[in-house]
Amino acid sequence: RFQPGTVSPTLSDIGIAKTASHRWQVMAGPDDETFGAWVAEMVNADAEITEAAWYRYAWRLMQPERPEPEAPEGTYQVIVCDPPWPMEKIERDCAPNQVDLDYPTMSLMELESLPIPAADDCHLFLWTTQRFLPAAFGLLTAWGFRYVCTFVWHKPGGFQPFGLPQYNCEFVLYARKGSPAFTDTKALPTCFSAPRGAHSEKPEAFYDMLRRTTRGTRLDMFNRRSIAGFDGWGNEAAL
């Protein structure tokens, strides 16, 4: 078993023929919600899920390790934070043979102690999912922010646990420190629809909304891509 941070292995190192390479990439490619839904459709569940999970996990271990990001300097008037919640596996009660996510996570204690570079007057937009919604309110308190309201991203489709409703939305808790003001509150609904992207990638429509309704320095914490108008802090910020 290869651990992150070691020299990346090759297919032959772990006894896999080159002809299986395409299968590995197909299994490693989808976001976790899509992968979970796909796993649910497997016929010979135990054997197939074990194989799929191994392909997905091992292929991702073979990818180059990303360096730890440098902490941001200064303070910000607008902060978007998509924490690496401690979600180690796909949330499926009936599929125990699953894989870790493809990015490093943090414990709730680590997240609570995280220094937030907030200005005296600061907007905070904290992304969370169904599972970590209660914990997200705890983070706001730990970070010294006052909760105001919740934005809801309505997604086309989403992950559905066995025997439960489909999780086709994500939440953004809006909180503030001091007395920040929106520059425009027209067409600023707390519920918005936007297409899904790669795993954990937040919709551009959300950032368009913030660029239009806020001003000042902006930070996107734990972002996985470069966002116009925002400084980035995350393992994949420069990708």
Short mmCIF file of C-alpha atoms in Angstrom, two decimals:
data_model
loop_
_atom_site.label_atom_id
_atom_site.label_comp_id
_atom_site.label_asym_id
_atom_site.label_seq_id
_atom_site.Cartn_x
_atom_site.Cartn_y
_atom_site.Cartn_z
CA ARG A 1 0.00 0.00 0.00
CA PHE A 2 1.42 3.39 -1.01
CA GLN A 3 1.02 6.41 1.26
CA PRO A 4 0.62 10.02 0.08
CA GLY A 5 3.92 11.85 0.11
CA THR A 6 6.01 8.90 -1.03
CA VAL A 7 7.38 8.51 -4.54
CA SER A 8 4.43 8.00 -6.87
CA PRO A 9 4.19 4.32 -7.89
CA THR A 10 3.63 3.08 -11.40
CA LEU A 11 1.03 0.59 -12.57
CA SER A 12 3.62 -2.17 -12.77
CA ASP A 13 4.75 -1.43 -9.20
CA ILE A 14 1.40 -2.58 -7.89
CA GLY A 15 0.91 -5.43 -10.32
CA ILE A 16 -1.62 -3.84 -12.67
CA ALA A 17 -1.30 -4.32 -16.44
CA LYS A 18 -1.18 -1.23 -18.63
CA THR A 19 -4.36 -2.39 -20.35
CA ALA A 20 -6.22 -1.65 -17.10
CA SER A 21 -5.10 1.98 -17.05
CA HIS A 22 -8.21 3.29 -18.80
CA ARG A 23 -10.47 1.47 -16.33
CA TRP A 24 -8.59 3.06 -13.43
CA GLN A 25 -9.03 6.55 -14.85
CA VAL A 26 -12.74 6.04 -15.51
CA MET A 27 -13.31 4.91 -11.92
CA ALA A 28 -11.15 7.67 -10.45
CA GLY A 29 -12.69 10.47 -12.47
CA PRO A 30 -16.24 11.13 -11.20
CA ASP A 31 -16.98 13.33 -8.20
CA ASP A 32 -17.93 11.45 -5.04
CA GLU A 33 -21.68 11.96 -5.42
CA THR A 34 -21.63 10.56 -8.95
CA PHE A 35 -19.38 7.70 -7.89
CA GLY A 36 -21.72 6.89 -5.00
CA ALA A 37 -24.74 6.79 -7.29
CA TRP A 38 -22.84 4.62 -9.76
CA VAL A 39 -21.83 2.21 -6.99
CA ALA A 40 -25.49 1.88 -5.98
CA GLU A 41 -26.28 0.44 -9.41
CA MET A 42 -23.68 -2.32 -9.25
CA VAL A 43 -25.17 -5.80 -9.48
CA ASN A 44 -22.63 -7.91 -7.58
CA ALA A 45 -22.29 -5.28 -4.88
CA ASP A 46 -19.59 -6.65 -2.57
CA ALA A 47 -17.13 -7.77 -5.24
CA GLU A 48 -17.70 -4.89 -7.65
CA ILE A 49 -17.68 -2.17 -4.99
CA THR A 50 -14.45 -3.50 -3.52
CA GLU A 51 -12.82 -3.49 -6.96
CA ALA A 52 -14.12 -0.02 -7.82
CA ALA A 53 -13.03 1.41 -4.48
CA TRP A 54 -9.55 -0.04 -4.85
CA TYR A 55 -9.13 1.24 -8.39
CA ARG A 56 -10.28 4.72 -7.33
CA TYR A 57 -8.14 4.90 -4.20
CA ALA A 58 -4.97 3.47 -5.73
CA TRP A 59 -5.13 5.60 -8.86
CA ARG A 60 -5.46 8.76 -6.82
CA LEU A 61 -2.51 7.79 -4.62
CA MET A 62 -0.45 7.60 -7.80
CA GLN A 63 -1.06 11.24 -8.58
CA PRO A 64 1.58 13.82 -7.50
CA GLU A 65 1.10 15.19 -4.00
CA ARG A 66 0.10 18.85 -3.84
CA PRO A 67 2.07 21.18 -1.53
CA GLU A 68 0.48 22.68 1.55
CA PRO A 69 -0.81 26.20 0.86
CA GLU A 70 0.71 29.25 2.51
CA ALA A 71 -1.52 31.09 4.95
CA PRO A 72 -3.04 34.31 3.58
CA GLU A 73 -1.54 37.65 4.64
CA GLY A 74 -3.56 40.62 5.84
CA THR A 75 -7.29 40.74 6.45
CA TYR A 76 -10.32 40.49 4.19
CA GLN A 77 -13.75 42.12 4.01
CA VAL A 78 -15.31 39.15 2.21
CA ILE A 79 -14.41 35.53 3.00
CA VAL A 80 -15.75 32.41 1.34
CA CYS A 81 -14.81 29.19 3.14
CA ASP A 82 -15.42 25.65 1.91
CA PRO A 83 -13.87 23.64 4.76
CA PRO A 84 -12.34 20.22 4.16
CA TRP A 85 -14.88 18.61 6.47
CA PRO A 86 -13.79 15.30 8.06
CA MET A 87 -15.83 13.22 5.61
CA GLU A 88 -13.58 10.21 5.14
CA LYS A 89 -15.93 8.12 3.00
CA ILE A 90 -18.93 8.34 0.74
CA GLU A 91 -22.01 8.41 2.94
CA ARG A 92 -23.76 5.18 1.99
CA ASP A 93 -25.13 2.94 4.71
CA CYS A 94 -25.25 -0.10 2.40
CA ALA A 95 -21.82 0.26 0.78
CA PRO A 96 -19.09 -0.19 3.40
CA ASN A 97 -16.21 -0.83 0.98
CA GLN A 98 -15.52 2.76 0.04
CA VAL A 99 -12.59 5.08 -0.46
CA ASP A 100 -11.17 8.23 1.09
CA LEU A 101 -11.70 11.57 -0.60
CA ASP A 102 -9.02 12.86 -2.95
CA TYR A 103 -8.05 15.84 -0.79
CA PRO A 104 -6.77 16.19 2.80
CA THR A 105 -9.44 16.75 5.44
CA MET A 106 -9.38 18.44 8.85
CA SER A 107 -10.99 17.48 12.14
CA LEU A 108 -13.65 19.70 13.68
CA MET A 109 -11.17 20.70 16.39
CA GLU A 110 -8.64 21.74 13.75
CA LEU A 111 -11.27 23.75 11.89
CA GLU A 112 -12.41 25.51 15.07
CA SER A 113 -8.84 26.60 15.84
CA LEU A 114 -8.22 27.85 12.30
CA PRO A 115 -7.26 31.54 12.25
CA ILE A 116 -9.69 33.46 10.04
CA PRO A 117 -8.14 36.61 8.50
CA ALA A 118 -11.27 38.73 8.93
CA ALA A 119 -11.33 42.50 8.83
CA ASP A 120 -13.23 44.42 11.53
CA ASP A 121 -16.22 44.49 9.17
CA CYS A 122 -16.40 41.19 7.34
CA HIS A 123 -18.87 39.07 5.37
CA LEU A 124 -18.39 35.31 5.80
CA PHE A 125 -19.94 32.69 3.51
CA LEU A 126 -19.43 29.22 4.94
CA TRP A 127 -20.21 26.24 2.70
CA THR A 128 -21.54 23.06 4.27
CA THR A 129 -23.52 19.92 3.49
CA GLN A 130 -26.44 18.16 5.14
CA ARG A 131 -24.17 16.10 7.37
CA PHE A 132 -22.09 19.00 8.66
CA LEU A 133 -24.79 21.66 8.89
CA PRO A 134 -24.96 21.51 12.72
CA ALA A 135 -21.16 21.63 12.99
CA ALA A 136 -21.02 24.65 10.69
CA PHE A 137 -22.98 26.73 13.20
CA GLY A 138 -20.39 25.76 15.80
CA LEU A 139 -17.60 27.03 13.54
CA LEU A 140 -19.29 30.42 13.23
CA THR A 141 -19.30 30.75 17.01
CA ALA A 142 -15.70 29.55 17.34
CA TRP A 143 -14.57 32.05 14.72
CA GLY A 144 -16.43 34.96 16.33
CA PHE A 145 -19.08 35.54 13.65
CA ARG A 146 -22.80 36.23 14.01
CA TYR A 147 -25.13 34.05 11.95
CA VAL A 148 -27.55 35.96 9.68
CA CYS A 149 -29.14 33.60 7.13
CA THR A 150 -28.62 30.54 4.94
CA PHE A 151 -28.17 30.49 1.18
CA VAL A 152 -29.18 27.29 -0.63
CA TRP A 153 -27.61 26.08 -3.86
CA HIS A 154 -30.17 23.97 -5.74
CA LYS A 155 -28.28 21.47 -7.88
CA PRO A 156 -29.53 19.40 -10.84
CA GLY A 157 -29.37 15.98 -9.25
CA GLY A 158 -27.19 14.82 -6.40
CA PHE A 159 -26.18 12.05 -4.05
CA GLN A 160 -28.98 9.90 -2.60
CA PRO A 161 -28.36 7.58 0.36
CA PHE A 162 -30.34 4.34 0.41
CA GLY A 163 -33.77 4.90 1.94
CA LEU A 164 -33.36 8.69 2.19
CA PRO A 165 -34.20 11.72 0.03
CA GLN A 166 -31.86 12.91 -2.69
CA TYR A 167 -29.32 15.47 -1.46
CA ASN A 168 -29.64 17.89 -4.36
CA CYS A 169 -28.61 21.05 -2.53
CA GLU A 170 -25.76 22.56 -0.52
CA PHE A 171 -25.83 25.31 2.07
CA VAL A 172 -23.92 28.55 2.53
CA LEU A 173 -24.23 30.01 6.01
CA TYR A 174 -23.95 33.78 5.83
CA ALA A 175 -22.48 35.38 8.95
CA ARG A 176 -20.79 38.65 9.73
CA LYS A 177 -18.33 40.35 12.00
CA GLY A 178 -18.75 44.06 12.68
CA SER A 179 -21.09 45.91 10.33
CA PRO A 180 -20.33 44.99 6.71
CA ALA A 181 -22.83 46.18 4.09
CA PHE A 182 -23.93 44.80 0.75
CA THR A 183 -23.51 47.22 -2.15
CA ASP A 184 -26.69 45.92 -3.82
CA THR A 185 -29.49 43.70 -2.51
CA LYS A 186 -31.48 43.52 -5.74
CA ALA A 187 -31.70 40.02 -7.18
CA LEU A 188 -30.01 38.63 -4.10
CA PRO A 189 -32.10 35.55 -3.25
CA THR A 190 -31.12 33.07 -0.57
CA CYS A 191 -31.93 30.20 -2.95
CA PHE A 192 -30.24 29.92 -6.34
CA SER A 193 -29.91 27.26 -9.03
CA ALA A 194 -26.67 26.50 -10.84
CA PRO A 195 -25.09 23.52 -12.62
CA ARG A 196 -22.70 21.18 -10.87
CA GLY A 197 -18.99 21.06 -11.68
CA ALA A 198 -16.17 18.84 -10.46
CA HIS A 199 -16.27 17.44 -6.94
CA SER A 200 -16.36 20.23 -4.31
CA GLU A 201 -16.29 22.93 -7.01
CA LYS A 202 -18.69 25.74 -6.26
CA PRO A 203 -20.72 27.40 -9.03
CA GLU A 204 -19.52 30.51 -10.80
CA ALA A 205 -22.99 32.02 -10.34
CA PHE A 206 -22.29 32.19 -6.60
CA TYR A 207 -19.08 34.16 -7.13
CA ASP A 208 -20.80 36.43 -9.67
CA MET A 209 -23.34 37.25 -6.97
CA LEU A 210 -20.63 38.17 -4.46
CA ARG A 211 -18.65 40.25 -6.95
CA ARG A 212 -21.83 42.20 -7.68
CA THR A 213 -23.03 42.70 -4.11
CA THR A 214 -19.84 43.11 -2.05
CA ARG A 215 -16.72 45.23 -2.15
CA GLY A 216 -13.31 45.18 -0.55
CA THR A 217 -10.68 42.50 -0.34
CA ARG A 218 -11.99 38.98 -0.93
CA LEU A 219 -10.60 35.58 0.03
CA ASP A 220 -11.69 32.11 -1.06
CA MET A 221 -10.43 29.66 1.58
CA PHE A 222 -9.74 26.06 0.54
CA ASN A 223 -10.66 26.85 -3.04
CA ARG A 224 -9.90 24.27 -5.70
CA ARG A 225 -9.52 26.67 -8.63
CA SER A 226 -8.63 30.30 -9.28
CA ILE A 227 -11.57 32.67 -8.83
CA ALA A 228 -11.58 36.13 -10.44
CA GLY A 229 -11.76 38.88 -7.83
CA PHE A 230 -10.70 36.60 -4.95
CA ASP A 231 -7.37 35.73 -3.42
CA GLY A 232 -7.05 31.98 -3.05
CA TRP A 233 -5.95 29.74 -0.24
CA GLY A 234 -6.05 26.02 -0.84
CA ASN A 235 -4.09 23.03 -2.10
CA GLU A 236 -5.49 23.49 -5.60
CA ALA A 237 -5.76 27.28 -5.71
CA ALA A 238 -3.15 27.66 -8.43
CA LEU A 239 -4.39 24.76 -10.61
#
